[in-house]
């Protein structure tokens, strides 16, 4: 964002700033610059059309940080890793912070219940940060029922204690600790309530509010990230303890394709959704209530299907929310799925970094 300057206005302005006639000389004053909102890109290894590396390379002048999905914590505290050196090189060459995403395999709470395994996991992660000179870590611990429905709310304090431990380790190295959290509004409480926003806030530099998947593969068709729901989750996150300058708004670059009126959909990148609509002549419509596009079609078997998705138009509405609430910026899930116009919206609003 362009820096703003305040000048004393006189009848004439002379280079060297002599001031107005008859007044004492004063230096030109400069107002405090408003920081440009940050653009974080979640990075996923892969090849082909949806490769995150291509997107990173093409838009390195816009992206401030990448959060690559490279580290997976197992129940015994060991770490699976899939580090991509090419991505690290591109990031370093372009002044982009590398803050890897750390998730769970499987998405259960075993690591919170076994202190020995937890300490082992923390030690392993610290070693990776040191070895690769990362700028920090982004903890993406999501807890989803697999065999039996479990209320993970009981793990709230344990998760906060884990983050406190990680904060101490990262802080001692001068590194950042970030976290991805599920939204609290209209989300399954047995999953989302494990994140105690107010207690977590003191230990995090930034937090990505995963404000997408309002409707997803296992639900009936509908908007992925309806505007009012996203805004309500921002205000709730602030009320419950996160500072606005801590919050990164999660924005999606995909949608879902469902059988009309039924669950059982599948995720599909926005660029593919738009390609199919153009090739097959599907009429893309705009839902003003949700501020999200959608279209309907019949597949080869004659089954009616419904597609809802995020694109550059929905991104513009999310950018408006970032500006309105003065939050830190956006976190893009994920690099490689987006339509080129997505980046045009960012450049128009905030410019290059």
mmCIF file with all atom_site columns, C-alpha atoms in Angstrom, residues 139 155-164 167 177 179-182 184 192-207 240-243 246:
data_model
loop_
_atom_site.group_PDB
_atom_site.id
_atom_site.type_symbol
_atom_site.label_atom_id
_atom_site.label_alt_id
_atom_site.label_comp_id
_atom_site.label_asym_id
_atom_site.label_entity_id
_atom_site.label_seq_id
_atom_site.pdbx_PDB_ins_code
_atom_site.Cartn_x
_atom_site.Cartn_y
_atom_site.Cartn_z
_atom_site.occupancy
_atom_site.B_iso_or_equiv
_atom_site.pdbx_formal_charge
_atom_site.auth_seq_id
_atom_site.auth_comp_id
_atom_site.auth_asym_id
_atom_site.auth_atom_id
_atom_site.pdbx_PDB_model_num
ATOM 1  C CA . UNK A 1 139 ? 0.003   -25.201 14.035 1.00 0.00 ? 139 UNK A CA 1
ATOM 2  C CA . UNK A 1 155 ? -9.200  -30.948 25.119 1.00 0.00 ? 155 UNK A CA 1
ATOM 3  C CA . UNK A 1 156 ? -9.441  -27.132 25.232 1.00 0.00 ? 156 UNK A CA 1
ATOM 4  C CA . UNK A 1 157 ? -6.993  -26.674 28.103 1.00 0.00 ? 157 UNK A CA 1
ATOM 5  C CA . UNK A 1 158 ? -4.652  -29.362 26.778 1.00 0.00 ? 158 UNK A CA 1
ATOM 6  C CA . UNK A 1 159 ? -4.457  -27.690 23.376 1.00 0.00 ? 159 UNK A CA 1
ATOM 7  C CA . UNK A 1 160 ? -3.786  -24.311 24.975 1.00 0.00 ? 160 UNK A CA 1
ATOM 8  C CA . UNK A 1 161 ? -1.045  -25.863 27.134 1.00 0.00 ? 161 UNK A CA 1
ATOM 9  C CA . UNK A 1 162 ? 0.567   -27.348 24.012 1.00 0.00 ? 162 UNK A CA 1
ATOM 10 C CA . UNK A 1 163 ? 0.532   -23.974 22.271 1.00 0.00 ? 163 UNK A CA 1
ATOM 11 C CA . UNK A 1 164 ? 2.030   -22.340 25.376 1.00 0.00 ? 164 UNK A CA 1
ATOM 12 C CA . UNK A 1 167 ? 5.350   -20.466 22.129 1.00 0.00 ? 167 UNK A CA 1
ATOM 13 C CA . UNK A 1 177 ? 4.172   -19.132 16.246 1.00 0.00 ? 177 UNK A CA 1
ATOM 14 C CA . UNK A 1 179 ? -2.153  -21.199 14.324 1.00 0.00 ? 179 UNK A CA 1
ATOM 15 C CA . UNK A 1 180 ? -5.096  -22.129 12.122 1.00 0.00 ? 180 UNK A CA 1
ATOM 16 C CA . UNK A 1 181 ? -8.420  -22.303 13.978 1.00 0.00 ? 181 UNK A CA 1
ATOM 17 C CA . UNK A 1 182 ? -11.904 -23.412 13.049 1.00 0.00 ? 182 UNK A CA 1
ATOM 18 C CA . UNK A 1 184 ? -16.919 -20.681 16.270 1.00 0.00 ? 184 UNK A CA 1
ATOM 19 C CA . UNK A 1 192 ? -14.597 -25.941 16.939 1.00 0.00 ? 192 UNK A CA 1
ATOM 20 C CA . UNK A 1 193 ? -14.919 -25.323 20.674 1.00 0.00 ? 193 UNK A CA 1
ATOM 21 C CA . UNK A 1 194 ? -11.511 -26.914 21.338 1.00 0.00 ? 194 UNK A CA 1
ATOM 22 C CA . UNK A 1 195 ? -10.005 -23.554 20.336 1.00 0.00 ? 195 UNK A CA 1
ATOM 23 C CA . UNK A 1 196 ? -10.159 -21.212 23.332 1.00 0.00 ? 196 UNK A CA 1
ATOM 24 C CA . UNK A 1 197 ? -9.564  -17.960 21.467 1.00 0.00 ? 197 UNK A CA 1
ATOM 25 C CA . UNK A 1 198 ? -8.987  -15.819 24.539 1.00 0.00 ? 198 UNK A CA 1
ATOM 26 C CA . UNK A 1 199 ? -6.520  -18.217 26.176 1.00 0.00 ? 199 UNK A CA 1
ATOM 27 C CA . UNK A 1 200 ? -4.640  -18.921 22.926 1.00 0.00 ? 200 UNK A CA 1
ATOM 28 C CA . UNK A 1 201 ? -4.245  -15.283 21.899 1.00 0.00 ? 201 UNK A CA 1
ATOM 29 C CA . UNK A 1 202 ? -1.251  -14.380 24.154 1.00 0.00 ? 202 UNK A CA 1
ATOM 30 C CA . UNK A 1 203 ? 0.843   -17.180 22.668 1.00 0.00 ? 203 UNK A CA 1
ATOM 31 C CA . UNK A 1 204 ? 0.289   -16.547 18.958 1.00 0.00 ? 204 UNK A CA 1
ATOM 32 C CA . UNK A 1 205 ? 1.732   -14.017 16.538 1.00 0.00 ? 205 UNK A CA 1
ATOM 33 C CA . UNK A 1 206 ? -1.063  -14.575 14.045 1.00 0.00 ? 206 UNK A CA 1
ATOM 34 C CA . UNK A 1 207 ? -4.045  -16.847 13.626 1.00 0.00 ? 207 UNK A CA 1
ATOM 35 C CA . UNK A 1 240 ? -13.459 -13.644 22.243 1.00 0.00 ? 240 UNK A CA 1
ATOM 36 C CA . UNK A 1 241 ? -9.892  -12.444 22.524 1.00 0.00 ? 241 UNK A CA 1
ATOM 37 C CA . UNK A 1 242 ? -7.935  -12.168 19.296 1.00 0.00 ? 242 UNK A CA 1
ATOM 38 C CA . UNK A 1 243 ? -6.637  -8.732  18.378 1.00 0.00 ? 243 UNK A CA 1
ATOM 39 C CA . UNK A 1 246 ? -3.540  -11.085 14.827 1.00 0.00 ? 246 UNK A CA 1
#
